[in-house]
Each structure stands twice: as C-alpha cells, then as structure tokens.
Coordinates of C-alpha atoms and ligand atoms in Angstrom, one line a residue:
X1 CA 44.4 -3.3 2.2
X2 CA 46.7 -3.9 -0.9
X3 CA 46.3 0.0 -1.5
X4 CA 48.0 0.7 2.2
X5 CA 50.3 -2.8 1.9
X6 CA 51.6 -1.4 -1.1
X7 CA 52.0 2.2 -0.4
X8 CA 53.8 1.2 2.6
X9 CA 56.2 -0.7 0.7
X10 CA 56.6 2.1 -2.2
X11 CA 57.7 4.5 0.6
X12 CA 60.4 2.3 2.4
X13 CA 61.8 1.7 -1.0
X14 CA 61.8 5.4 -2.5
X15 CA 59.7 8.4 -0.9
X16 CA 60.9 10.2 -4.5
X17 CA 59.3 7.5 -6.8
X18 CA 56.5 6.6 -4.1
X19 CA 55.3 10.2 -4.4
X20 CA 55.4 10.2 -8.2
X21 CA 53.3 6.6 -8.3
X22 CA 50.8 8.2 -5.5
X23 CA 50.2 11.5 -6.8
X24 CA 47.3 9.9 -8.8
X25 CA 45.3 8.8 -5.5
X26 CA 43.9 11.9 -4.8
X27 CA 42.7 12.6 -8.0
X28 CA 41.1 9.2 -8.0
X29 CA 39.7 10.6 -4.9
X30 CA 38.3 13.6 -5.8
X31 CA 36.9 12.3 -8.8
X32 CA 35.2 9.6 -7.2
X33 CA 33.9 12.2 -4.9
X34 CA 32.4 14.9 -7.6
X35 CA 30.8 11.3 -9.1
X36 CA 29.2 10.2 -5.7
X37 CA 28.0 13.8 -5.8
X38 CA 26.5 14.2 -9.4
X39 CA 24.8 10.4 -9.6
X40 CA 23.2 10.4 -6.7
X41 CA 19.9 12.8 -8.0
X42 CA 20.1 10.8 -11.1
X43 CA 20.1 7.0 -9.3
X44 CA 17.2 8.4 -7.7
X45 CA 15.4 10.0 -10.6
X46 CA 15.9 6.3 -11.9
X47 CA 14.3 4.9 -9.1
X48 CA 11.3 6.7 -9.5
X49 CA 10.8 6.6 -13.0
X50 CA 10.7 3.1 -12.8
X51 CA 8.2 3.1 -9.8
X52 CA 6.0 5.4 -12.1
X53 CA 6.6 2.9 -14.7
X54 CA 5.2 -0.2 -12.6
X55 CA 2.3 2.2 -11.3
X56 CA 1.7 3.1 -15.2
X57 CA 1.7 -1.1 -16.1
X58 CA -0.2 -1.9 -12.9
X59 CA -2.7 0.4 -13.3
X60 CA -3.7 -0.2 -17.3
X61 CA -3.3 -3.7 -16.8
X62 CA -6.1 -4.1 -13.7
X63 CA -8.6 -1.7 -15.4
X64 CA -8.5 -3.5 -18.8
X65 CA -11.8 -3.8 -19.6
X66 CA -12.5 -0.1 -18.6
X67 CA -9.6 0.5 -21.4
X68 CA -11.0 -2.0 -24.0
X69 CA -14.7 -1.1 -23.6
X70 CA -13.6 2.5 -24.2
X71 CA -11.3 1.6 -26.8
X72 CA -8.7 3.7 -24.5
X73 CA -6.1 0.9 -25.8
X74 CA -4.2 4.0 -27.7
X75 CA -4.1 6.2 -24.9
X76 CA -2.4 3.8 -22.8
X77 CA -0.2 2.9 -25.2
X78 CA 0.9 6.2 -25.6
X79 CA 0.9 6.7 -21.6
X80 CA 3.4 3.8 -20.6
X81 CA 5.5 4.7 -23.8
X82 CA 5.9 7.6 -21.8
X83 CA 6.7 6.4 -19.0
X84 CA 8.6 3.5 -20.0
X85 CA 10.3 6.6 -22.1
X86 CA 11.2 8.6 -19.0
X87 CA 12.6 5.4 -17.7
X88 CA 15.0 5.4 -20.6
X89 CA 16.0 8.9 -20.4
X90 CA 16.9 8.7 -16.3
X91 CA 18.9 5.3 -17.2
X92 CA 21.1 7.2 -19.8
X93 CA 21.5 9.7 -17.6
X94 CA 23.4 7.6 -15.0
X95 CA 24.7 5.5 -18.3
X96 CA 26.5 8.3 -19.8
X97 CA 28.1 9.6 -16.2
X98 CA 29.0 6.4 -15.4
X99 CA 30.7 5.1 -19.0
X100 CA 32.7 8.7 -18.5
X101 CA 33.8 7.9 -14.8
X102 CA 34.6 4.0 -14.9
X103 CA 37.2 4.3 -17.8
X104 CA 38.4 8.0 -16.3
X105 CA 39.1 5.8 -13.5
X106 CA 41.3 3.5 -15.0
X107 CA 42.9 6.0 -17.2
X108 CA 43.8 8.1 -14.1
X109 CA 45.1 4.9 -12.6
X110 CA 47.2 3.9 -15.6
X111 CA 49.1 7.7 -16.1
X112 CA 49.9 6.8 -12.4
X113 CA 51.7 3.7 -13.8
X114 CA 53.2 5.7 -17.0
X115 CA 54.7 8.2 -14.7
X116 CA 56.3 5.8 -12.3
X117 CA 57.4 3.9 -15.5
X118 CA 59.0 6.8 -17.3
X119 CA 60.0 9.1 -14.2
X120 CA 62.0 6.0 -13.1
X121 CA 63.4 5.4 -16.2
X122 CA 65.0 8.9 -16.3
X123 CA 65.8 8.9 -13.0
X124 CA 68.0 5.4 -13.3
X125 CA 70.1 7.3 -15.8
X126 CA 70.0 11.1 -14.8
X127 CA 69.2 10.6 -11.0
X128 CA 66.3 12.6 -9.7
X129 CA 65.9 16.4 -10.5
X130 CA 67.0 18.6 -7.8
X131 CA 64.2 20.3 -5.9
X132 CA 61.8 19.6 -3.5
X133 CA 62.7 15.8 -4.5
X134 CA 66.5 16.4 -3.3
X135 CA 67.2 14.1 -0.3
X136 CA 64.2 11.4 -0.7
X137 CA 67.0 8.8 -1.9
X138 CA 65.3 9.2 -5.6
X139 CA 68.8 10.0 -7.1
X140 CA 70.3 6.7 -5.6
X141 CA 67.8 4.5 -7.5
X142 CA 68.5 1.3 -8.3
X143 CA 67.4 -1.1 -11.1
X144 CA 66.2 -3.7 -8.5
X145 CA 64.1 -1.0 -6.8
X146 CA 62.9 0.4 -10.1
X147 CA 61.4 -2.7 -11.3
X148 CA 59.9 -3.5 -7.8
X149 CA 58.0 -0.3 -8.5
X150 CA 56.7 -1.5 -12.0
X151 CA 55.4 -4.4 -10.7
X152 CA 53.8 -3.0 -7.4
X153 CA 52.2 0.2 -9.3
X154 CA 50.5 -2.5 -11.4
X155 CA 49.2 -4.4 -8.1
X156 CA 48.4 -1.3 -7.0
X157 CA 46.5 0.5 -9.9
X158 CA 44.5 -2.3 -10.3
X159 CA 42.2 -1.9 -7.1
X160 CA 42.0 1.4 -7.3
X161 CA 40.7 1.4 -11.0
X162 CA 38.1 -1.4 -9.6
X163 CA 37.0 0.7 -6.5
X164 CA 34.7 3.0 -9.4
X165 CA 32.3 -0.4 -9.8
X166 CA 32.0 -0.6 -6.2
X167 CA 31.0 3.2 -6.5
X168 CA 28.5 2.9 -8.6
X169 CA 26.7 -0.4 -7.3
X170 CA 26.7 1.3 -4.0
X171 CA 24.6 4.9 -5.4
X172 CA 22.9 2.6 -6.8
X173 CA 21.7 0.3 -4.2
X174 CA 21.5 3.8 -2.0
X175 CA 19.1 5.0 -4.4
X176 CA 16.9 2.0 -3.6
X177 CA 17.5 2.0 -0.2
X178 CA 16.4 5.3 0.9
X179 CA 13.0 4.6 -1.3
X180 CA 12.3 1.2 0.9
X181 CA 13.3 2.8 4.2
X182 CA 11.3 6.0 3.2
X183 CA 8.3 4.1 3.4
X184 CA 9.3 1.6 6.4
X185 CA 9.6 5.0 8.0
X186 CA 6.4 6.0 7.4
X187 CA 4.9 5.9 11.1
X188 CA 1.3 3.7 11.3
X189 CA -1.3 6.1 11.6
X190 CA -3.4 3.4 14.2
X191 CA -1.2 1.4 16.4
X192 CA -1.9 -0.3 19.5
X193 CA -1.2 1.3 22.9
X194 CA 1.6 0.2 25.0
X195 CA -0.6 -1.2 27.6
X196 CA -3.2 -1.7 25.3
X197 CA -5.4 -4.8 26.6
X198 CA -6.0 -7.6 24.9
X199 CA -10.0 -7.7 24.7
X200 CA -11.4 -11.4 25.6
X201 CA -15.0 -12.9 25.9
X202 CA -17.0 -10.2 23.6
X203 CA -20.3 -9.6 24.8
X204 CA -21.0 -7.1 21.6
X205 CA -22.7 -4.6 23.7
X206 CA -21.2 -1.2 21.7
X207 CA -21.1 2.9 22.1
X208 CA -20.9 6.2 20.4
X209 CA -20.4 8.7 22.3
X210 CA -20.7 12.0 20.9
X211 CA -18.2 10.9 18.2
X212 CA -17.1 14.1 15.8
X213 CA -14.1 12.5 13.0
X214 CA -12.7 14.8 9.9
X215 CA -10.1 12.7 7.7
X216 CA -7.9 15.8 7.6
X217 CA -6.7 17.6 11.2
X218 CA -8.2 21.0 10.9
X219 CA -10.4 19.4 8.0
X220 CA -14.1 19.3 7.6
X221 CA -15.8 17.3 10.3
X222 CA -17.3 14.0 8.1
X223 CA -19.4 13.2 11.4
X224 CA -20.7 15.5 14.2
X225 CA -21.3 14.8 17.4
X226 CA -22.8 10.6 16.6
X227 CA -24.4 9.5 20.2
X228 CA -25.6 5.9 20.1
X229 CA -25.6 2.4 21.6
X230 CA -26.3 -1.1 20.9
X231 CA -27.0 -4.0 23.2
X232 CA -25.3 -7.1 22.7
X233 CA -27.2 -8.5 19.9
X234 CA -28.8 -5.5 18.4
X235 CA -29.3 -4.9 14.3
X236 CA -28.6 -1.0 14.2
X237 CA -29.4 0.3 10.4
X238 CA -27.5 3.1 9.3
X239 CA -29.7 4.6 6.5
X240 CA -29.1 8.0 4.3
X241 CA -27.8 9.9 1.3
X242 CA -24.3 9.1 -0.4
X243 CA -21.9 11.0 1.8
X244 CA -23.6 11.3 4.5
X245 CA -20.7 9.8 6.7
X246 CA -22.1 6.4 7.0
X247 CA -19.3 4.3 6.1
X248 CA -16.9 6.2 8.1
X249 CA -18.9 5.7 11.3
X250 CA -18.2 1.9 10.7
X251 CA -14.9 2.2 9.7
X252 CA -13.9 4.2 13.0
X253 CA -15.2 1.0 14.9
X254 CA -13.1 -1.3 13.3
X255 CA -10.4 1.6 14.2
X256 CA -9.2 2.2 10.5
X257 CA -9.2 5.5 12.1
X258 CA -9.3 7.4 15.3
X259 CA -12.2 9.6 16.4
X260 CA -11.2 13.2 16.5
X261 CA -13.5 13.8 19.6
X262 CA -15.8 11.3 21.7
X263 CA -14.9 7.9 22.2
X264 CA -16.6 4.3 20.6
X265 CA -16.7 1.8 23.3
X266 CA -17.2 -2.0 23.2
X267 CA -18.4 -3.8 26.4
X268 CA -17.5 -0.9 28.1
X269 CA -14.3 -0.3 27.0
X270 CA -12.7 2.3 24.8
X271 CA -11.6 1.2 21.5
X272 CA -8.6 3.0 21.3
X273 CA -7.6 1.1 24.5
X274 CA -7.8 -2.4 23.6
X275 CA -5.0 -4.3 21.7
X276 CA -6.1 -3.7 18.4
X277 CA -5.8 -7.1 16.9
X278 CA -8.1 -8.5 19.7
X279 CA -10.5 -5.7 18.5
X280 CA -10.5 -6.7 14.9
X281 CA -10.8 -10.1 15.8
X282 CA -14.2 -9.2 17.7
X283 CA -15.4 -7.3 14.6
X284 CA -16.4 -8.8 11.3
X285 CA -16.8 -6.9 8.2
X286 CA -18.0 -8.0 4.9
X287 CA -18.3 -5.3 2.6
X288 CA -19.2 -3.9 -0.9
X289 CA -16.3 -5.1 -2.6
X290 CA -15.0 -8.6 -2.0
X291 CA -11.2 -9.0 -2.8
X292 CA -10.5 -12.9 -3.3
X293 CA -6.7 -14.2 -2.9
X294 CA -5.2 -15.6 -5.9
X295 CA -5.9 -19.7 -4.1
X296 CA -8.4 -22.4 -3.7
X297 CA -11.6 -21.4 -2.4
X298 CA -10.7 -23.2 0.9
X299 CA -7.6 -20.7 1.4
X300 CA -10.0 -17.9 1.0
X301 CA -12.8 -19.2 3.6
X302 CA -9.7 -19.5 5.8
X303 CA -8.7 -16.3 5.4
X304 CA -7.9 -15.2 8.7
X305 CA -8.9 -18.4 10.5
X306 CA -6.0 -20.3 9.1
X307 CA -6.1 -22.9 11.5
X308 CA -9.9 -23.9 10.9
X309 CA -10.2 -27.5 9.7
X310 CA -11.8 -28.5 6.2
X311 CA -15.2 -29.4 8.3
X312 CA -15.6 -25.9 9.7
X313 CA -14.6 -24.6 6.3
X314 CA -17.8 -26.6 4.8
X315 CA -20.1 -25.3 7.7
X316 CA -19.2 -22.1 7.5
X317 CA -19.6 -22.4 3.1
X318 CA -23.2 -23.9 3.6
X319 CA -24.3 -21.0 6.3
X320 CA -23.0 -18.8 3.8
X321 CA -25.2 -20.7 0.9
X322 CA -22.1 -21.2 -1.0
X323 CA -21.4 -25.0 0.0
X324 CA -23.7 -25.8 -3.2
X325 CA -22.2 -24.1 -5.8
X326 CA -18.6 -24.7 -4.6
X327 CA -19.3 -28.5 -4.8
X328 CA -20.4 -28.3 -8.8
X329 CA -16.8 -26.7 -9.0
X330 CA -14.8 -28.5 -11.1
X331 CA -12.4 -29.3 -7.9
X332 CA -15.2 -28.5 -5.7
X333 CA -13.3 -26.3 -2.6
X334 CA -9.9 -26.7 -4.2
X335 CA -11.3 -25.1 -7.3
X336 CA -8.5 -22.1 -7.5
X337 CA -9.7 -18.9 -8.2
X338 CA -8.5 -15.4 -8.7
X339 CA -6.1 -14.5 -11.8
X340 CA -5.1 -18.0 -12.3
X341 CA -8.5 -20.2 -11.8
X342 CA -11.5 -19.9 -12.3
X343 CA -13.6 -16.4 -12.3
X344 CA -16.8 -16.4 -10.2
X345 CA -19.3 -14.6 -10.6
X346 CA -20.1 -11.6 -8.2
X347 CA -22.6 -13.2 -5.8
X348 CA -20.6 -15.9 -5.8
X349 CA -17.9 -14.1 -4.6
X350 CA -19.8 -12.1 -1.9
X351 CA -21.2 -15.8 -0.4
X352 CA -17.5 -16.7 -0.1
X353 CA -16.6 -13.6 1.5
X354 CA -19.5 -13.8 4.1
X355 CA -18.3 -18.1 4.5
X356 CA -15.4 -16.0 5.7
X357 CA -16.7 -13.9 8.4
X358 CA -18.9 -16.7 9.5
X359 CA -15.8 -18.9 9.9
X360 CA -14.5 -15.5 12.3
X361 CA -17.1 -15.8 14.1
X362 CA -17.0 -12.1 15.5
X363 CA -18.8 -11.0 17.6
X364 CA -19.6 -7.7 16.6
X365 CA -20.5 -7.5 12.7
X366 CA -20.2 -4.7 9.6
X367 CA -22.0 -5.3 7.2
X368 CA -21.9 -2.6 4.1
X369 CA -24.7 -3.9 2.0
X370 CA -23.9 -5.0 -1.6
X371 CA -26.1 -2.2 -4.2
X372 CA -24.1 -4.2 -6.8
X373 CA -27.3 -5.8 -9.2
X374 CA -27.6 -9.5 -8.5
X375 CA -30.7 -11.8 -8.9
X376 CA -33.2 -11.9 -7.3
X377 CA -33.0 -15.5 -6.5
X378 CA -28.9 -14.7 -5.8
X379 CA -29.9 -11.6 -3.5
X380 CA -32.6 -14.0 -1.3
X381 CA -29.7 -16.3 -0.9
X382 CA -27.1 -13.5 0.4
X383 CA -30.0 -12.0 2.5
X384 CA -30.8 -15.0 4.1
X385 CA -27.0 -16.0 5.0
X386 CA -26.7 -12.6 6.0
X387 CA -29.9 -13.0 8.4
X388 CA -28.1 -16.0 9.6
X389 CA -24.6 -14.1 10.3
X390 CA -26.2 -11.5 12.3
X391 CA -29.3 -13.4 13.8
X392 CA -26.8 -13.7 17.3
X393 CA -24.5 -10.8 17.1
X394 CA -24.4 -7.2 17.9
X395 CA -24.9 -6.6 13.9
X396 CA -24.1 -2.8 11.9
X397 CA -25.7 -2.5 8.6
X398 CA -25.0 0.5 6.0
X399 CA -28.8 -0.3 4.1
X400 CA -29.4 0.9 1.1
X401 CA -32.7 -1.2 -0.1
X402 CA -34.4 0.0 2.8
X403 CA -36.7 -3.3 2.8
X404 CA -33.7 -4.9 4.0
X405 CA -34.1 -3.3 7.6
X406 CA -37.9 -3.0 8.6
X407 CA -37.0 -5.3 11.3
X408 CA -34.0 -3.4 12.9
X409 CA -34.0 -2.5 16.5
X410 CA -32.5 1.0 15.7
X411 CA -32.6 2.8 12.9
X412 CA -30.5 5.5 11.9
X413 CA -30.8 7.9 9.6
X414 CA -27.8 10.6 8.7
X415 CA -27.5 13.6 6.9
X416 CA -24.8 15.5 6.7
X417 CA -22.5 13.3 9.3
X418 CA -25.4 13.8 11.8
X419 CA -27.8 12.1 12.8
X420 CA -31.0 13.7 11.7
X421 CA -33.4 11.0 12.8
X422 CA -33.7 7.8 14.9
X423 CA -36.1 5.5 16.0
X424 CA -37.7 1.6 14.6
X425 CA -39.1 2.0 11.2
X426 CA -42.5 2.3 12.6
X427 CA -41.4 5.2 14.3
X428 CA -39.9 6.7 11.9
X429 CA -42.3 6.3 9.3
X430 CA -44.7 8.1 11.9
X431 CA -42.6 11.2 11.9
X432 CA -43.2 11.0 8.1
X433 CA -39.6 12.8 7.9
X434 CA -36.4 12.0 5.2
X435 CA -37.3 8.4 6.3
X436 CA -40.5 7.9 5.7
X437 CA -39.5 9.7 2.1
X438 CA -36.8 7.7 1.5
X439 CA -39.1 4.6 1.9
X440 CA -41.8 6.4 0.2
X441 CA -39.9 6.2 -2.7
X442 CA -38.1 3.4 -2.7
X443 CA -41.9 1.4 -1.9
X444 CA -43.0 3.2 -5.0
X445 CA -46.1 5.4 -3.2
X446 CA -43.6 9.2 -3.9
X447 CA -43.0 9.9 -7.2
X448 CA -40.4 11.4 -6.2
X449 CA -38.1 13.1 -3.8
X450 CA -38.4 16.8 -2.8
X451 CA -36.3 18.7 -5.3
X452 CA -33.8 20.7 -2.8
X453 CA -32.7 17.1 -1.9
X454 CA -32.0 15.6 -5.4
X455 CA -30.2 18.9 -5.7
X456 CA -28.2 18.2 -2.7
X457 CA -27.5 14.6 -3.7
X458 CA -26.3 15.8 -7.2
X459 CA -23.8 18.4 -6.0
X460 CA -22.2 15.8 -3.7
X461 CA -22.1 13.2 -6.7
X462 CA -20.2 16.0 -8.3
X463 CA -17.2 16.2 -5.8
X464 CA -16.5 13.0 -5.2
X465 CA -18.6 9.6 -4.0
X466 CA -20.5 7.6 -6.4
X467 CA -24.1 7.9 -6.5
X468 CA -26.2 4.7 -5.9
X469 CA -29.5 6.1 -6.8
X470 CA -30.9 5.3 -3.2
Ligands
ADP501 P1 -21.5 7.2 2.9 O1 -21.0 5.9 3.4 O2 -22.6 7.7 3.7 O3 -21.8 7.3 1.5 P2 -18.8 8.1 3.5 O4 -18.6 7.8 4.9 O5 -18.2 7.2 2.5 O6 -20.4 8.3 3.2 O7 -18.2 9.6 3.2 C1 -18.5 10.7 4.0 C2 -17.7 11.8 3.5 O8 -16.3 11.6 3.8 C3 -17.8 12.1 2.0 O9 -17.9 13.5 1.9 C4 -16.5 11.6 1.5 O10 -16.1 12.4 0.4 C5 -15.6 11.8 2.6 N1 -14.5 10.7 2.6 C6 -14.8 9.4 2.5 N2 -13.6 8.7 2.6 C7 -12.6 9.6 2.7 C8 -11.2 9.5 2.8 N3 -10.5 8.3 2.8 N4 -10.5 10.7 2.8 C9 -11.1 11.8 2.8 N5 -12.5 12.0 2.7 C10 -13.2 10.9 2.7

C-alpha cells in the first residue's frame, strides 16, 4: 500500500524523477524472484534433514539397550553426528543465500535513494538532460518537489527493503507446509463406505470365505483361498510355522486390510460393509506386544472405554488378575507408568492390556498369544484371564504352545497361507499329519521334526519373520 501511495504521489509530482526513484523496483523484483526460485530446493533439503535428524534421535534413543548391550554407543554417535551434520550443511545453505539476498535487498533499495538524491540534485541546477526524459516536467524541478522526493524515496525504500524477510519466512514456512500436507494427502488405505452400516447387537457368529490377500497388488498371495466359520461363541486355533499367514488372517478381520478376493463376514454381513468403527468396536485384540500410554494405570484400562467408571475399571483389573498387583502399587491404579512412572514388568503389562479388552467387552476376540518367557506361575494367571475373556465370545487364537488349545472347537493348521489341515485336536492328532508332529514335539514323544521342514522353517527365518522355535 505505501509502495503504490507513494509511487502515485512521485508520478504527479515528477514522471522524470519518479522514473529515476522507481527504476530500482524491478530489480527488487527480479531478484526476489531468482531468490524464491534458488531457496526453495534448499528450504526443503532443510526440512528433511532435520526429519532424518529426529528419525536418527528417535530411533537410538528407543533401542538404547540394544545400543548399550552391544556397546553400539560409538556407532550412534557417529550416525547422528551425521545427521545432525547434514542438518548443518542444508542450514548454511539457505544461510549463505539468504545473508547474500537480505542486505542485496536493501543495498538495491538504497542506490534507488542515491540516484533520486544525486539525479535531483543535478537536475535542480542543470535541469534534466534532454532525451527520452525531455517533456516529463524533470527540467522544471523545484526545490520543494526535490526534497518531497528525499523524504518519500526513504518511506518508500524502506518496505521494499523489508518485503525480502517476508520472502524468506514464507519459503520457509512453504517448505514445511508441503511436507505436512504431503502426508495429510496421503489417502487412508481402509476407510469406511459411504453407506457403510453401523453394526449393532453382535452375535459373534464369523466367516471366511475363500479369502486370498497379498500385501502388495500383483504381489505374492500371503493367504490362498482361507474357507472357515465360527459360531457365535467358538474358540478357533490358528496353529503353524512362522509365516505361514496366520497373523494376517486376523489382522484382515479387524480390517487393517482388505481381502484381495473372498469376503470375511460377521453375523452375516460383510466386513468391508459395515462402519468400520462399529466393527472394531465388536472386535478385541490383545496381542504380542502390549504398548502402554505414558499415564496412570487407570488411563490405560480405559483406553478406549473412556467413559467407564473407576468400579468397572477394578472389575475389569481383577478378571484380568491384575487388580492384585495394581493395589501393592505405590498409588495403587493411579500408579503412572510408561517413561515417566514406574516400569512393569512384562506380564504385568500384558494383564493390563487384557483388563483393557475386558473393559471393551467385544464381542468377537484376537488373541495373538504371548511366546514372550514369563513364569510359570505369571503364564497360569494370563491363561486363566484369558480363559475368562473368551469363555463367552466368538474367540481367534494365533497358538503357539499348542497345550494352550486342546480344547478348541476348531483347529487350524496353515502352511504356506493355506490351510493344510483342520479338525479338533483329537482329529487331528488321528490324521497323525504336521499336527500331530507339531504336538509330538512340543509334548516331547518326537525328537524331532522331519528335516525338509526345519529346512523350510530356516529359509523363511532367513528373509524376514522372527523365528519362535514353535
Ligand atoms: P505368521 O503370523 O503365521 O507368523 P504372518 O501373517 O506374520 O505369519 O506373515 C505371513 C507372510 O506375510 C510372511 O511371509 C511375512 O513376511 C509377510 N508379511 C507380514 N506382514 C507383512 C507386511 N506388513 N507387509 C508385507 N509382508 C508382510
């Protein structure tokens, strides 16, 4: 506004000296522009150094006793030097363009002043030059005018020479911006139908049907062809090698992802068509690892339930066997844990985490079981919540003590992402098959597993999935 106000003013006075005081603009134009141009790569560059940077700190920090036990404390050092290096280098980068643009802003700005000053000078004694100034009332200048046109240039110089901080806040706050709304614009992979339906009254009564899934489109199928149901209330066992594609089944009930062909259907209805926070509402999951929030142990048996009062909080605790080791807490269920309270111990944790699900009350449940070595005495108590949890509900277990599903009323057993066998575990140890070898070994009557197998096993160890020795 001042810019125009005063260029306005400049012309009606003198076109000849308003010309001379304006010729600076665009320059301070096009020098702004080449700026925009060359910062832009380098704001970025700065942006994701320093994301590299928190990844680098993030990542040494939450796997500090991997680094310490491995006395790895060197090699991190020396990695988020690095990065904290690169940081540093992409900074100066932008430093060094913007220290040479900000003053050759101003400078620019000020030889607009100096040439108003000294062409006007001359011009009061000599009168303007002849030329293609001739006729723009430049040889009539006055004094009064001439002075007018010191003190505006300076008005006018002034914004102009402040417009390059602007410039530079603004690439820089672009440079942030399009990393945000890069990922904002990331679509959802799963997201709920438009006439999604909310799913109400859960009977748990659930079906595969002839469900194939690869992560990747066009990528290897992880499951073939599952066909399977379970009544409302059944204990389905999925049972088998690492990798065989069990965890995956479960997670494409919960609708972490979609089924590339076939359809999983609860009470009749497909997954894919119900809303899907009504659907994860109707499923529980408590898996291998349990993640506890940074709060009291209350906030984290509420997780989810946030509305539950403090006497469902204690019910759910005690069916999950942890109501008695909460209370010898030092503040019993407002004992915080997590990074700034108290550190539990890991069956501890997994009691709290199943207090949780109880609390949800779905009616569907996921259970991957824990091979993490606790107790024994630690392992009867998680069993026997666990028993609890899925005594009444459609329940899914991913078993890899075998013991722990005898009682099923479907067994499972894949290989491969198919499922190879199927039946109770009388029948299965009847068709003495990868079952009843499985259980063989793990009951300690088979030495050991046939040898192509354990090959098998090892290869898949070898790219990618952690071996549990089941
Ligand atoms: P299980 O639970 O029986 O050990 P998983 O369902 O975890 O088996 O894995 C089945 C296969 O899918 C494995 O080959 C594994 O490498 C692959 N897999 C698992 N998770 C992913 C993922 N997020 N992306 C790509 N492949 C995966």
């Amino acid at each position: 506004m001042t810019v125009v106000g005063v260029a306005v003013i400049l012309f009606s006075l003198n076109a000849g000296l308003a010309v001379v005081a304006l010729v600076a603009v665009p320059l301070l134009v096009a020098f702004t522009l080449w700026f925009m141009r060359a910062v832009e790569p380098r704001y970025a560059a700065v942006r994701s150094s320093v994301g590299r940077l928190n990844t680098r700190l993030e990542n040494s920090l939450s796997g500090i006793e991997l680094v310490k036990t491995t006395n790895a404390e060197e090699y991190e050092n020396r990695r988020v030097r690095a990065a904290s290096e690169e940081y540093h280098r992409t900074n100066m980068d932008v430093l060094k363009l913007s220290y040479f643009y900000r003053p050759g802003m101003e400078l620019l700005a000020g030889l607009s002043f100096a040439a108003t000053f000294v062409a006007g000078g001359l011009w009061l004694f000599t009168g303007a030059p002849p030329g293609p100034l001739a006729g723009t009332g430049a040889e009539g200048l006055e004094v009064g005018v001439f002075v007018t046109f010191v003190l505006l240039t300076q008005r006018f110089v002034a914004p102009l020479a402040q417009v390059s901080n602007i410039v530079d806040w603004y690439e820089n706050a672009k440079a942030s911006g399009e990393r945000v709304f890069g990922l904002m614009d990331v679509p959802a992979r799963i997201s709920d139908d438009p006439d999604a339906a909310e799913l109400t009254e859960v009977r748990g009564d659930v079906a595969y049907d002839g469900v194939s899934f690869a992560y990747e489109e066009d990528g290897e199928r992880v499951l073939s062809d599952l066909t399977f149901s379970a009544a409302a209330g059944d204990t389905v066992a999925l049972v088998g090698p690492t990798g065989a594609g069990k965890s995956t089944a479960l997670k494409l009930l919960l609708r972490l992802y979609d089924v590339t062909e076939g359809e999983i259907r609860v009470d009749g209805r497909d997954v894919r068509d119900v809303r899907l926070a009504s659907l994860r509402d109707a499923v529980g999951y408590v898996g291998q690892e349990t993640f506890l929030f940074d709060g009291t142990i209350a906030e984290n048996v509420r997780y989810g339930r946030f509305d539950a009062s403090d006497e469902e909080v204690v019910r759910a605790a005690t069916a999950a066997e942890a109501h008695d080791f909460i209370t010898t807490l030092p503040d019993g269920y407002d004992t915080r844990v997590g990074e700034r309270g108290v550190k539990l111990s890991g069956g501890q944790r997994q009691r709290i985490s199943i207090a949780r699900t109880v609390l949800q009350d779905p009616a569907i449940l996921v259970l991957d079981e824990a091979t993490s070595a606790v107790d024994t005495e630690t392992e009867l108590l998680i069993q026997r919540s666990l028993d609890r949890l899925a005594a009444d509900r459609t329940t899914f277990v991913i078993a890899h003590r075998l013991s722990t599903v005898r009682d099923a009323d479907l067994i499972l057993v894949l290989d491969r992402g198919r499922i190879v066998e199927r039946g109770t575990h009388e029948e299965l140890l009847a068709r003495d098959g990868l079952y009843a070898k499985l259980w063989g070994v793990q009951a300690g009557t088979i030495e050991e597993l046939p040898r192509a197998f354990v090959e098998r096993a090892k290869r898949r160890g070898a790219n990618g999935g952690a071996a549990d020795g089941g």
